[in-house]
Amino acid sequence: MRLKTSLLKEPKHILYFLNLIKHKELVSCVGWTTADELYSCSDDHQIMKWNLLTSETTRVVKLPDDIYPIDLHWFPRSIGGKKQSHAESFVLTSSDGKFHLISKLGRVEKSVEAHCGAVLAGRWNYEGTALVTVGEDGQVKIWSKSGMLRSTLAQQGTPVYSVAWGPDSEKVLYTSGKQLVIKPLQPNAKVLQWKAHDGLILKTDWNSVNDLILSAGEDCKYKVWDSYGRLLYSSQPHEYPITSIAWAMDGELFAVGSFHTLRLCDKTGWSYALEKPNTGSIFNIAWSMDGTQLAGACGNGHVIFAHVVEQRWEWKNFEITLIKRRTMEVHNVINDAVDLLEFRDRVIKASLNYGHLVVSTSLQCYVFSTKNWNTPLIFDLKEGTVSLILQAERHFLLVDGGGLYLYSYEGRLISSPKFPGMRTDILNAQTVSLSNDTLAVKDKADEKVIYIFEALSGKPLGDGKPLTHKTEIVEIALDQKGLTSERKIAFIDKNRDLYITSVKRFGKEQKIVKIGTMVQTLAWNDTSNILCGIQDTRFTVWYYPNTVYVDKDLLPKTLYEKDASEFSKNPQIVHFVGNQITIRRADGSLIHLNISPYPVILHEYVSSSKWEDAVRLCRFVK
């Protein structure tokens, strides 16, 4: 995966005097209104609008000469389930201690005296009900939507350079010199504070989907933290301080900006690509709504645009690469056949599994069969941007800001499950799981709860009560094969314990059985109910997890264990297809592991009731 960057030849933020001497001024902040329209503000007091479809740049408004803009944030688009197609107004913070609420047309609706000294950052919460500002005076203030002061959350002796809302909009993360502070809005709640860098922290960001925190500092490093303040990744020192850092919406990627430097990184920290554009320092990075491109505010008056290209998907003998924004290349490694797939709009998300490639563009969804790349099935998408595609053998799930939609591979809408307080914009592959007959979703409001739906009807399974655990759940996964009545769900909780339980509950409480500890990542096999995971220092395969319902003492006899020290810290299982397991190490490299093919064959014999063949196989393998 890499970034394709583009800079316009002449910097657009230029002051004209009477005799037209050009002043190049730095661009301080950028923000997207739609997937193709960007606003930028500069020290030349101008707000510019960039249209990427027509490549036009227009001046929206010239601000008064005493307003030097510092930060800009558009009002969130999805309010109370209603999703507007574009943002209508934004907050602009400036060096004179005020913040300004400005409409899309450039009219300043309101200016509010907020801090002594410059207002260094301003951020709307996810619902658009509150605004947080931070300033050189060391204060963190919460404001109402209309700009009335609600509370002063914190006061300290040093400037606060950056601020971010927690995923549930109930906590605020801000910088305090070399420290990061997470402070809940409730009074008397516990404040979390830790030393994060050896130099001043310049930027921070908190993602609502994966709950991870980024920080960037004058010690020339960027770091990834979890929401408890545990360090997950620390970069090597760069040549220059890191001046900007930002998550993509879906939490899979983030971008890092420094002097003449733009980096694209995976959520676990390792770097996909490094660009060295001629930009000066990049002071601010904004991702577009669909996560396909980003813009950077550059110190030399440029605005840099970068598209994410060359993502890759693999399944069995197929390798698919997004070579341009609207073109995919399919490579069959067995016979070296190459097919090109062209799309009308740009590709936003794709998934390749179970013999099908599902691609969502900005307006349509394409379903290809791996047997025939020439005739895709195409249908229009109702809502906007798809944030997640999950596949099972018989159908696939599309997730967007409006809901969950289950489609058959023929393109028929099967069902659209709902539960109270559902927020679909923060679901990812760890918190939602699909099998042929069941869909499981982890609730964000109460993280101990998993909602389980019947796939075909979209109604809650059984008596309609969700599955409840005693501690918060981190990751869930449904098994893919076997009878519906024996469907199992495996999940990892906050203490990294692995549990398995049956999905169907007929009145009686089904027991939740613990089958592993210190599990970092897990995956079910695609063709038989074999589970693999990485426990502490061991890679473990549970050949028949259902043993726990027969005789617990037999479980250790059905395990395969292997030393996992070669995978380094924090590895992730990417997929488990056939008897091959793909693992992504913390440095981004992929490792392929093969397990014994016999358990898979045995599962197939048993499911098709070939008992004699099964016994023969067991004797052969002893």
Coordinates of C-alpha atoms in Angstrom, one line a residue:
M1 CA 0.0 0.0 0.0
R2 CA 1.3 3.5 -0.7
L3 CA 0.4 7.1 -1.1
K4 CA 0.1 8.8 -4.5
T5 CA 0.7 12.5 -3.7
S6 CA -0.1 15.6 -5.8
L7 CA 0.9 19.2 -5.3
L8 CA -0.3 22.0 -7.4
K9 CA 2.6 24.0 -9.0
E10 CA 1.8 27.4 -7.5
P11 CA 1.0 27.8 -3.8
K12 CA -2.6 29.1 -3.6
H13 CA -2.4 31.0 -0.4
I14 CA -0.8 34.2 -1.6
L15 CA -1.4 37.8 -0.6
Y16 CA -1.7 40.4 -3.4
F17 CA -0.5 44.0 -2.8
L18 CA -1.1 46.8 -5.2
N19 CA 2.0 46.0 -7.2
L20 CA 1.3 42.3 -6.9
I21 CA 4.2 41.2 -4.8
K22 CA 3.5 37.6 -3.9
H23 CA 3.6 36.6 -0.2
K24 CA 3.8 32.9 0.4
E25 CA 2.2 32.1 3.8
L26 CA 2.0 28.9 5.6
V27 CA -1.3 26.9 5.5
S28 CA -2.3 26.1 9.1
C29 CA -5.4 23.8 8.8
V30 CA -7.5 21.8 6.4
G31 CA -10.9 20.0 6.6
W32 CA -13.1 18.0 4.2
T33 CA -16.7 18.9 3.6
T34 CA -17.5 16.0 1.2
A35 CA -15.3 13.3 -0.2
D36 CA -14.2 15.7 -3.0
E37 CA -14.2 19.1 -1.4
L38 CA -11.7 20.6 1.0
Y39 CA -11.4 23.9 2.8
S40 CA -8.0 25.3 3.8
C41 CA -7.0 28.3 6.0
S42 CA -3.7 30.1 5.9
D43 CA -1.8 32.9 7.6
D44 CA -2.7 35.1 4.7
H45 CA -6.2 35.3 6.3
Q46 CA -7.9 33.5 3.4
I47 CA -10.2 30.5 3.4
M48 CA -9.9 28.5 0.2
K49 CA -12.1 25.8 -1.3
W50 CA -10.6 23.0 -3.3
N51 CA -12.8 20.9 -5.6
L52 CA -11.0 17.7 -6.6
L53 CA -13.4 16.7 -9.3
T54 CA -13.0 19.8 -11.3
S55 CA -9.5 20.7 -9.9
E56 CA -10.8 24.2 -9.2
T57 CA -9.7 26.4 -6.3
T58 CA -11.9 29.3 -5.2
R59 CA -11.6 31.8 -2.4
V60 CA -14.4 31.5 0.1
V61 CA -13.7 34.5 2.3
K62 CA -11.0 36.8 3.4
L63 CA -10.9 37.0 7.2
P64 CA -10.1 40.2 9.1
D65 CA -6.3 41.0 9.2
D66 CA -6.0 40.3 13.0
I67 CA -7.4 36.7 12.7
Y68 CA -4.6 34.2 12.2
P69 CA -6.3 30.7 11.9
I70 CA -4.8 27.8 13.8
D71 CA -7.3 24.9 13.7
L72 CA -10.5 24.1 11.8
H73 CA -13.0 21.3 12.4
W74 CA -16.2 20.7 10.5
F75 CA -19.5 20.1 12.4
P76 CA -20.1 16.3 12.3
R77 CA -22.5 15.2 9.6
S78 CA -24.5 12.4 11.2
I79 CA -26.7 13.8 13.9
G80 CA -29.3 11.6 15.6
G81 CA -29.2 8.9 12.9
K82 CA -30.0 11.5 10.1
K83 CA -27.0 11.7 7.9
Q84 CA -26.4 14.9 6.0
S85 CA -24.6 14.5 2.7
H86 CA -22.2 17.4 3.5
A87 CA -21.1 19.4 6.5
E88 CA -22.7 22.9 6.9
S89 CA -20.5 24.8 9.2
F90 CA -17.1 24.7 11.0
V91 CA -15.3 26.0 14.0
L92 CA -12.1 28.0 13.4
T93 CA -9.8 28.8 16.2
S94 CA -7.4 31.7 16.0
S95 CA -4.4 33.4 17.6
D96 CA -6.5 36.2 19.1
G97 CA -8.0 34.0 21.8
K98 CA -11.3 33.5 20.0
F99 CA -13.1 30.8 18.2
H100 CA -15.4 31.5 15.2
L101 CA -18.4 29.5 14.0
I102 CA -18.4 29.9 10.3
S103 CA -20.9 28.8 7.7
K104 CA -20.0 26.9 4.6
L105 CA -20.4 30.1 2.5
G106 CA -17.8 31.8 4.7
R107 CA -20.2 33.9 6.8
V108 CA -18.9 34.3 10.4
E109 CA -22.0 33.4 12.5
K110 CA -20.4 34.0 15.9
S111 CA -17.1 34.8 17.4
V112 CA -16.5 33.9 21.1
E113 CA -13.7 35.1 23.4
A114 CA -12.4 31.8 24.7
H115 CA -8.8 31.9 26.0
C116 CA -6.0 34.3 26.9
G117 CA -3.5 33.9 24.1
A118 CA -4.1 31.7 21.1
V119 CA -6.8 29.0 20.9
L120 CA -4.6 26.1 19.8
A121 CA -7.3 23.5 18.9
G122 CA -11.0 23.1 18.7
R123 CA -13.0 19.8 18.3
W124 CA -16.7 18.9 18.0
N125 CA -17.7 15.7 19.7
Y126 CA -19.2 12.9 17.6
E127 CA -22.8 13.9 18.2
G128 CA -22.2 17.6 17.6
T129 CA -23.6 18.5 21.0
A130 CA -20.4 20.0 22.4
L131 CA -17.2 21.6 21.4
V132 CA -13.9 21.4 23.3
T133 CA -11.2 24.2 22.9
V134 CA -7.7 24.3 24.3
G135 CA -5.3 27.3 24.5
E136 CA -2.0 28.7 25.4
D137 CA -3.4 29.6 28.8
G138 CA -3.4 25.9 29.7
Q139 CA -7.2 25.7 29.9
V140 CA -9.5 23.0 28.5
K141 CA -13.0 24.4 28.0
I142 CA -16.3 22.7 26.9
W143 CA -18.8 24.8 25.0
S144 CA -22.4 24.1 23.8
K145 CA -23.3 23.9 20.2
S146 CA -24.2 27.5 20.0
G147 CA -20.9 28.7 21.7
M148 CA -22.0 29.1 25.3
L149 CA -19.4 28.1 28.0
R150 CA -20.5 24.9 29.8
S151 CA -17.5 24.2 31.9
T152 CA -13.7 24.6 32.3
L153 CA -12.6 21.0 32.4
A154 CA -8.9 21.6 33.3
Q155 CA -6.4 24.3 34.0
Q156 CA -2.6 23.9 33.9
G157 CA 0.5 26.1 33.7
T158 CA 1.6 25.0 30.3
P159 CA -0.1 25.4 26.9
V160 CA -2.3 22.6 25.7
Y161 CA -1.4 21.9 22.0
S162 CA -3.9 19.3 21.0
V163 CA -7.2 17.7 22.1
A164 CA -9.4 14.8 21.1
W165 CA -12.7 13.4 22.2
G166 CA -13.0 9.8 23.5
P167 CA -15.2 7.4 21.4
D168 CA -18.3 7.8 23.6
S169 CA -17.8 11.6 23.9
E170 CA -17.6 11.2 27.6
K171 CA -13.9 11.7 28.0
V172 CA -11.4 14.2 26.6
L173 CA -7.7 13.5 25.8
Y174 CA -5.3 16.5 25.9
T175 CA -1.6 17.2 26.0
S176 CA 0.3 18.6 29.0
G177 CA 3.9 19.2 28.1
K178 CA 5.4 15.7 27.8
Q179 CA 2.3 14.1 29.3
L180 CA -1.0 12.8 27.9
V181 CA -4.1 13.3 30.1
I182 CA -7.5 11.6 29.7
K183 CA -10.1 13.4 31.7
P184 CA -13.8 12.3 32.0
L185 CA -16.5 15.0 31.8
Q186 CA -18.1 13.7 35.1
P187 CA -16.7 15.5 38.1
N188 CA -14.7 13.3 40.6
A189 CA -14.1 10.6 38.0
K190 CA -10.6 9.1 37.8
V191 CA -8.1 11.0 35.6
L192 CA -5.6 9.0 33.7
Q193 CA -2.2 10.7 33.1
W194 CA 1.1 9.3 31.8
K195 CA 4.4 10.5 30.4
A196 CA 4.3 9.8 26.7
H197 CA 7.3 11.5 25.1
D198 CA 10.7 12.9 25.9
G199 CA 9.8 16.2 24.3
L200 CA 6.7 18.4 24.0
I201 CA 3.7 16.6 22.6
L202 CA 2.5 18.5 19.5
K203 CA -0.5 16.5 18.3
T204 CA -2.7 13.7 19.5
D205 CA -5.7 11.8 18.0
W206 CA -8.1 9.2 19.4
N207 CA -10.0 6.9 17.1
S208 CA -13.6 5.9 17.8
V209 CA -13.5 2.6 16.0
N210 CA -10.5 0.9 17.4
D211 CA -10.2 3.0 20.6
L212 CA -6.5 3.6 20.1
I213 CA -4.6 6.9 20.7
L214 CA -1.8 8.5 18.6
S215 CA 0.7 11.0 19.9
A216 CA 3.4 12.9 18.1
G217 CA 6.2 15.0 19.7
E218 CA 9.2 17.2 19.5
D219 CA 11.3 14.2 20.4
C220 CA 10.7 13.3 16.7
K221 CA 8.8 10.1 17.4
Y222 CA 5.2 9.0 17.0
K223 CA 3.5 6.5 19.3
V224 CA 0.4 4.3 19.4
W225 CA -1.3 3.8 22.8
D226 CA -4.4 1.9 24.0
S227 CA -7.1 3.8 26.0
Y228 CA -5.5 2.6 29.3
G229 CA -2.2 4.4 28.5
R230 CA -0.3 1.2 27.5
L231 CA 2.3 1.7 24.8
L232 CA 1.6 -0.5 21.7
Y233 CA 4.1 1.1 19.3
S234 CA 6.9 3.6 19.3
S235 CA 8.6 4.8 16.1
Q236 CA 12.3 5.3 15.5
P237 CA 13.3 9.0 16.0
H238 CA 12.9 11.0 12.7
E239 CA 15.1 13.9 11.6
Y240 CA 12.6 16.6 12.5
P241 CA 9.7 16.9 15.1
I242 CA 6.5 15.3 14.1
T243 CA 4.1 18.1 13.5
S244 CA 0.9 16.3 12.6
I245 CA -0.8 12.9 13.0
A246 CA -4.3 11.7 12.2
W247 CA -6.4 8.6 12.1
A248 CA -8.4 7.5 9.1
M249 CA -12.2 7.3 10.0
D250 CA -12.3 3.4 10.0
G251 CA -9.2 3.2 12.3
E252 CA -7.2 0.9 10.0
L253 CA -4.7 3.5 8.9
F254 CA -3.1 6.7 10.1
A255 CA -0.9 9.4 8.6
V256 CA 2.1 11.2 10.0
G257 CA 3.4 14.5 8.9
S258 CA 6.8 16.1 9.5
F259 CA 9.2 18.5 7.6
H260 CA 9.2 17.3 3.9
T261 CA 7.8 14.0 5.1
L262 CA 4.5 12.2 4.9
R263 CA 4.0 8.6 6.2
L264 CA 1.2 6.1 5.9
C265 CA 1.0 3.7 8.8
D266 CA -1.0 0.7 9.8
K267 CA -3.0 0.9 13.1
T268 CA -0.4 -1.3 14.8
G269 CA 2.3 1.3 14.0
W270 CA 4.4 -0.1 11.2
S271 CA 4.8 2.0 8.1
Y272 CA 3.3 1.2 4.7
A273 CA 4.9 4.1 2.8
L274 CA 7.1 7.1 3.1
E275 CA 6.8 10.1 0.8
K276 CA 9.3 13.0 0.7
P277 CA 7.2 15.8 -0.9
N278 CA 8.5 19.4 -1.1
T279 CA 6.1 20.8 1.5
G280 CA 8.0 22.3 4.4
S281 CA 6.5 21.1 7.7
I282 CA 3.0 19.5 7.4
F283 CA 1.0 21.2 10.2
N284 CA -2.3 19.5 9.9
I285 CA -3.6 16.3 8.2
A286 CA -7.2 15.6 7.4
W287 CA -8.6 12.4 6.0
S288 CA -11.6 12.4 3.7
M289 CA -14.9 10.8 4.9
D290 CA -14.4 7.6 2.9
G291 CA -10.7 7.1 4.0
T292 CA -9.4 6.9 0.4
Q293 CA -7.4 10.2 0.5
L294 CA -6.0 12.8 2.8
A295 CA -4.9 16.4 2.7
G296 CA -2.0 18.1 4.4
A297 CA -1.6 21.8 5.4
C298 CA 2.0 22.7 4.4
G299 CA 4.4 25.3 5.8
N300 CA 5.3 26.6 2.3
G301 CA 1.8 27.6 1.4
H302 CA 0.9 24.4 -0.5
V303 CA -1.9 22.0 0.2
I304 CA -0.8 18.4 -0.5
F305 CA -3.3 15.7 -1.5
A306 CA -2.5 12.0 -1.2
H307 CA -4.6 9.0 -2.4
V308 CA -4.2 5.6 -0.8
V309 CA -3.5 3.1 -3.7
E310 CA -2.0 -0.4 -4.1
Q311 CA -4.0 -2.1 -1.3
R312 CA -3.8 -5.9 -1.7
W313 CA -6.2 -8.7 -1.1
E314 CA -5.3 -12.4 -1.2
W315 CA -7.3 -15.6 -1.2
K316 CA -6.1 -19.0 -2.2
N317 CA -4.5 -18.6 -5.7
F318 CA -5.8 -15.0 -6.3
E319 CA -4.0 -11.8 -5.6
I320 CA -5.8 -8.5 -6.2
T321 CA -4.2 -5.1 -6.2
L322 CA -5.9 -1.7 -6.5
I323 CA -3.5 -0.1 -9.0
K324 CA -5.5 3.1 -9.6
R325 CA -8.4 4.7 -7.8
R326 CA -10.9 3.0 -10.1
T327 CA -8.9 0.0 -11.4
M328 CA -8.1 -3.4 -9.9
E329 CA -5.7 -6.0 -11.2
V330 CA -6.5 -9.7 -10.6
H331 CA -3.5 -12.1 -10.7
N332 CA -4.1 -15.8 -10.7
V333 CA -0.8 -17.3 -9.5
I334 CA -1.5 -20.8 -10.8
N335 CA -1.7 -19.9 -14.5
D336 CA -0.4 -16.3 -14.4
A337 CA -3.6 -15.0 -15.9
V338 CA -4.2 -11.3 -15.3
D339 CA -7.5 -9.5 -15.4
L340 CA -8.2 -5.8 -15.1
L341 CA -11.4 -4.7 -13.4
E342 CA -12.6 -1.2 -14.2
F343 CA -15.1 0.7 -12.0
R344 CA -17.2 3.8 -12.6
D345 CA -16.4 5.5 -9.3
R346 CA -13.5 5.3 -7.0
V347 CA -13.1 2.1 -4.9
I348 CA -13.7 2.6 -1.2
K349 CA -13.7 -0.9 0.4
A350 CA -13.2 -4.4 -0.9
S351 CA -13.2 -8.0 0.5
L352 CA -12.1 -11.2 -1.1
N353 CA -13.2 -14.5 0.4
Y354 CA -15.3 -17.7 -0.2
G355 CA -14.8 -17.4 -4.0
H356 CA -16.2 -13.9 -4.3
L357 CA -14.8 -10.4 -4.5
V358 CA -17.1 -7.7 -3.1
V359 CA -16.2 -4.1 -4.0
S360 CA -18.0 -1.0 -2.8
T361 CA -17.5 2.3 -4.7
S362 CA -19.0 5.6 -3.7
L363 CA -22.3 4.8 -5.3
Q364 CA -22.5 1.1 -6.1
C365 CA -21.5 -2.4 -4.9
Y366 CA -19.9 -4.9 -7.3
V367 CA -19.9 -8.7 -6.7
F368 CA -17.5 -10.8 -8.7
S369 CA -17.2 -14.6 -8.7
T370 CA -13.6 -15.8 -8.9
K371 CA -14.7 -18.2 -11.7
N372 CA -15.7 -15.3 -14.0
W373 CA -14.2 -11.8 -13.7
N374 CA -16.1 -10.4 -16.8
T375 CA -19.7 -10.2 -15.5
P376 CA -20.0 -8.7 -12.1
L377 CA -23.3 -8.3 -10.4
I378 CA -23.9 -4.5 -9.7
F379 CA -26.4 -2.9 -7.4
D380 CA -26.8 0.7 -6.1
L381 CA -26.1 1.6 -2.5
K382 CA -28.7 3.5 -0.5
E383 CA -26.6 5.3 2.0
G384 CA -23.2 6.8 1.6
T385 CA -19.8 5.3 2.4
V386 CA -19.4 1.6 3.3
S387 CA -17.1 1.3 6.3
L388 CA -16.9 -2.5 6.5
I389 CA -17.5 -5.6 4.3
L390 CA -17.7 -9.0 6.0
Q391 CA -18.2 -12.3 4.0
A392 CA -19.5 -15.7 4.8
E393 CA -20.0 -18.6 2.5
R394 CA -23.6 -17.8 1.5
H395 CA -23.9 -14.1 1.9
F396 CA -22.1 -10.9 2.9
L397 CA -22.6 -7.9 5.2
L398 CA -22.2 -4.2 4.3
V399 CA -21.9 -1.7 7.2
D400 CA -22.3 2.0 6.7
G401 CA -23.4 5.0 8.8
G402 CA -27.0 4.1 8.4
G403 CA -27.1 0.4 9.4
L404 CA -26.2 -3.2 8.8
Y405 CA -27.3 -4.8 5.5
L406 CA -27.0 -8.4 4.6
Y407 CA -26.9 -9.3 0.9
S408 CA -26.8 -12.6 -0.9
Y409 CA -24.1 -13.0 -3.6
E410 CA -26.9 -12.6 -6.2
G411 CA -27.4 -9.0 -4.9
R412 CA -30.6 -9.6 -3.0
L413 CA -31.1 -7.7 0.3
I414 CA -31.8 -10.5 2.8
S415 CA -32.2 -8.6 6.1
S416 CA -31.2 -5.5 8.0
P417 CA -30.8 -6.2 11.7
K418 CA -31.2 -3.5 14.3
F419 CA -30.8 -3.1 18.0
P420 CA -31.5 -0.2 20.4
G421 CA -28.8 2.5 20.4
M422 CA -27.0 1.0 17.5
R423 CA -24.0 3.0 16.2
T424 CA -22.7 1.4 13.1
D425 CA -20.0 3.9 12.3
I426 CA -17.8 2.4 15.0
L427 CA -18.0 -1.3 14.1
N428 CA -15.0 -3.1 12.8
A429 CA -14.0 -6.7 12.0
Q430 CA -13.2 -7.4 15.7
T431 CA -16.6 -6.3 16.9
V432 CA -18.9 -7.8 14.4
S433 CA -18.9 -11.4 13.1
L434 CA -20.9 -13.2 10.4
S435 CA -21.6 -16.9 9.6
N436 CA -24.0 -18.6 7.2
D437 CA -27.0 -18.4 9.6
T438 CA -25.9 -16.0 12.4
L439 CA -24.7 -12.4 12.9
A440 CA -23.1 -11.3 16.1
V441 CA -22.5 -7.6 17.0
K442 CA -20.7 -6.3 20.1
D443 CA -22.5 -3.4 21.7
K444 CA -20.6 -0.2 22.2
A445 CA -22.8 1.3 24.9
D446 CA -22.4 -1.8 27.2
E447 CA -19.2 -3.6 26.2
K448 CA -20.2 -6.8 28.1
V449 CA -23.0 -7.5 25.7
I450 CA -23.1 -9.3 22.4
Y451 CA -26.3 -9.0 20.2
I452 CA -26.9 -12.2 18.2
F453 CA -29.3 -12.2 15.1
E454 CA -30.7 -14.8 12.8
A455 CA -29.1 -13.9 9.5
L456 CA -32.1 -14.6 7.2
S457 CA -34.7 -12.8 9.1
G458 CA -32.6 -10.2 10.9
K459 CA -34.5 -10.9 14.2
P460 CA -32.7 -11.6 17.5
L461 CA -32.0 -15.3 18.0
G462 CA -33.9 -17.4 20.5
D463 CA -35.6 -15.6 23.3
G464 CA -34.2 -12.3 22.0
K465 CA -31.9 -11.7 25.0
P466 CA -28.4 -10.7 24.1
L467 CA -25.4 -12.7 25.4
T468 CA -23.9 -11.1 28.5
H469 CA -20.4 -11.6 30.0
K470 CA -19.0 -10.5 33.3
T471 CA -16.3 -8.3 31.9
E472 CA -15.8 -6.1 28.8
I473 CA -15.4 -8.0 25.5
V474 CA -12.7 -7.0 23.1
E475 CA -13.0 -9.3 20.1
I476 CA -15.7 -11.8 18.9
A477 CA -15.8 -14.5 16.2
L478 CA -18.4 -17.0 15.0
D479 CA -17.5 -20.4 13.7
Q480 CA -18.4 -21.0 10.1
K481 CA -19.4 -24.6 9.6
G482 CA -21.7 -27.3 11.0
L483 CA -25.4 -27.2 12.1
T484 CA -27.1 -24.0 13.0
S485 CA -28.2 -25.5 16.4
E486 CA -24.5 -26.0 17.3
R487 CA -23.3 -22.6 16.2
K488 CA -20.5 -21.4 18.6
I489 CA -19.1 -18.0 19.3
A490 CA -15.6 -17.4 20.6
F491 CA -14.6 -14.1 22.3
I492 CA -11.7 -12.5 24.1
D493 CA -12.4 -10.3 27.1
K494 CA -10.5 -7.4 28.6
N495 CA -8.3 -9.7 30.6
R496 CA -7.3 -11.5 27.4
D497 CA -9.1 -14.7 28.4
L498 CA -10.7 -16.7 25.6
Y499 CA -14.2 -18.1 26.0
I500 CA -16.5 -20.2 23.9
T501 CA -20.2 -20.6 24.2
S502 CA -23.2 -21.8 22.2
V503 CA -25.2 -19.2 20.3
K504 CA -28.6 -20.9 20.7
R505 CA -30.0 -20.9 24.2
F506 CA -33.2 -22.7 24.8
G507 CA -34.4 -21.1 28.0
K508 CA -31.7 -22.6 30.2
E509 CA -28.5 -20.6 30.8
Q510 CA -25.8 -22.0 28.5
K511 CA -22.5 -22.1 30.2
I512 CA -19.6 -19.9 28.9
V513 CA -16.5 -22.0 29.1
K514 CA -13.0 -20.5 29.3
I515 CA -10.5 -22.3 27.0
G516 CA -7.5 -20.1 26.9
T517 CA -5.6 -17.2 28.7
M518 CA -3.5 -14.3 27.5
V519 CA -4.9 -14.6 24.0
Q520 CA -4.0 -11.7 21.7
T521 CA -5.8 -12.6 18.5
L522 CA -8.0 -15.4 17.2
A523 CA -9.5 -16.8 14.0
W524 CA -11.9 -19.6 12.9
N525 CA -11.0 -21.8 9.9
D526 CA -13.2 -21.1 6.8
T527 CA -14.1 -24.7 6.0
S528 CA -14.2 -26.5 9.4
N529 CA -14.7 -25.6 13.0
I530 CA -11.0 -25.3 14.0
L531 CA -9.9 -22.3 16.0
C532 CA -6.5 -20.8 16.2
G533 CA -5.0 -18.1 18.4
I534 CA -1.8 -16.7 19.8
Q535 CA -1.5 -17.1 23.6
D536 CA 1.3 -15.3 25.3
T537 CA 4.3 -17.0 23.8
R538 CA 2.5 -20.0 22.2
F539 CA 0.7 -20.3 18.9
T540 CA -2.3 -22.6 19.7
V541 CA -4.8 -24.5 17.5
W542 CA -7.9 -25.9 19.0
Y543 CA -8.7 -28.8 16.6
Y544 CA -12.1 -29.4 18.2
P545 CA -13.2 -26.7 20.6
N546 CA -16.6 -28.4 21.1
T547 CA -14.8 -30.9 23.3
V548 CA -15.5 -28.7 26.3
Y549 CA -19.2 -29.7 26.0
V550 CA -18.4 -33.4 25.9
D551 CA -15.6 -33.8 28.4
K552 CA -13.4 -30.9 29.6
D553 CA -10.4 -33.3 30.4
L554 CA -10.2 -34.2 26.7
L555 CA -9.5 -30.6 25.6
P556 CA -5.7 -30.6 26.1
K557 CA -5.5 -33.7 23.9
T558 CA -7.1 -31.7 21.0
L559 CA -4.6 -28.9 21.1
Y560 CA -1.7 -28.2 18.8
E561 CA 0.9 -25.8 20.3
K562 CA 4.0 -24.1 18.7
D563 CA 6.5 -21.6 20.0
A564 CA 5.4 -18.1 18.9
S565 CA 8.5 -16.1 19.8
E566 CA 9.3 -15.8 16.0
F567 CA 6.2 -13.6 15.6
S568 CA 7.6 -10.9 17.9
K569 CA 5.3 -8.6 20.0
N570 CA 1.6 -8.1 19.2
P571 CA 1.1 -10.3 16.1
Q572 CA -2.3 -10.4 14.4
I573 CA -3.9 -13.4 12.6
V574 CA -4.9 -12.1 9.2
H575 CA -6.8 -15.2 8.0
F576 CA -7.0 -19.0 8.4
V577 CA -7.9 -20.6 5.0
G578 CA -7.7 -24.4 4.5
N579 CA -4.7 -25.5 6.5
Q580 CA -2.7 -22.2 6.0
I581 CA -2.6 -19.5 8.6
T582 CA -1.4 -16.0 7.8
I583 CA 0.1 -13.9 10.6
R584 CA 1.0 -10.2 10.4
R585 CA 4.0 -9.4 12.7
A586 CA 4.3 -6.1 14.5
D587 CA 6.8 -4.8 11.9
G588 CA 4.3 -5.4 9.1
S589 CA 5.8 -8.6 7.6
L590 CA 3.6 -11.5 6.8
I591 CA 4.3 -15.1 8.0
H592 CA 2.6 -18.2 6.6
L593 CA 2.1 -21.2 8.8
N594 CA 0.9 -24.6 7.8
I595 CA -0.9 -27.0 10.2
S596 CA -1.6 -30.7 9.7
P597 CA -4.2 -31.3 7.0
Y598 CA -5.7 -34.3 8.9
P599 CA -8.0 -32.6 11.3
V600 CA -9.7 -30.7 8.5
I601 CA -10.2 -34.0 6.5
L602 CA -11.6 -35.6 9.7
H603 CA -14.0 -32.7 10.2
E604 CA -15.2 -33.2 6.6
Y605 CA -15.7 -36.9 7.1
V606 CA -17.6 -36.5 10.3
S607 CA -19.9 -33.7 8.9
S608 CA -20.8 -36.0 6.0
S609 CA -21.2 -39.0 8.3
K610 CA -18.4 -41.1 6.7
W611 CA -17.6 -42.8 9.9
E612 CA -15.6 -45.7 8.5
D613 CA -13.4 -43.3 6.5
A614 CA -12.9 -41.2 9.7
V615 CA -11.9 -44.2 11.7
R616 CA -9.5 -45.3 8.9
L617 CA -7.9 -41.9 8.9
C618 CA -7.5 -41.9 12.7
R619 CA -5.7 -45.3 12.5
F620 CA -3.5 -44.1 9.7
V621 CA -2.4 -41.0 11.6
K622 CA -2.5 -43.0 14.9

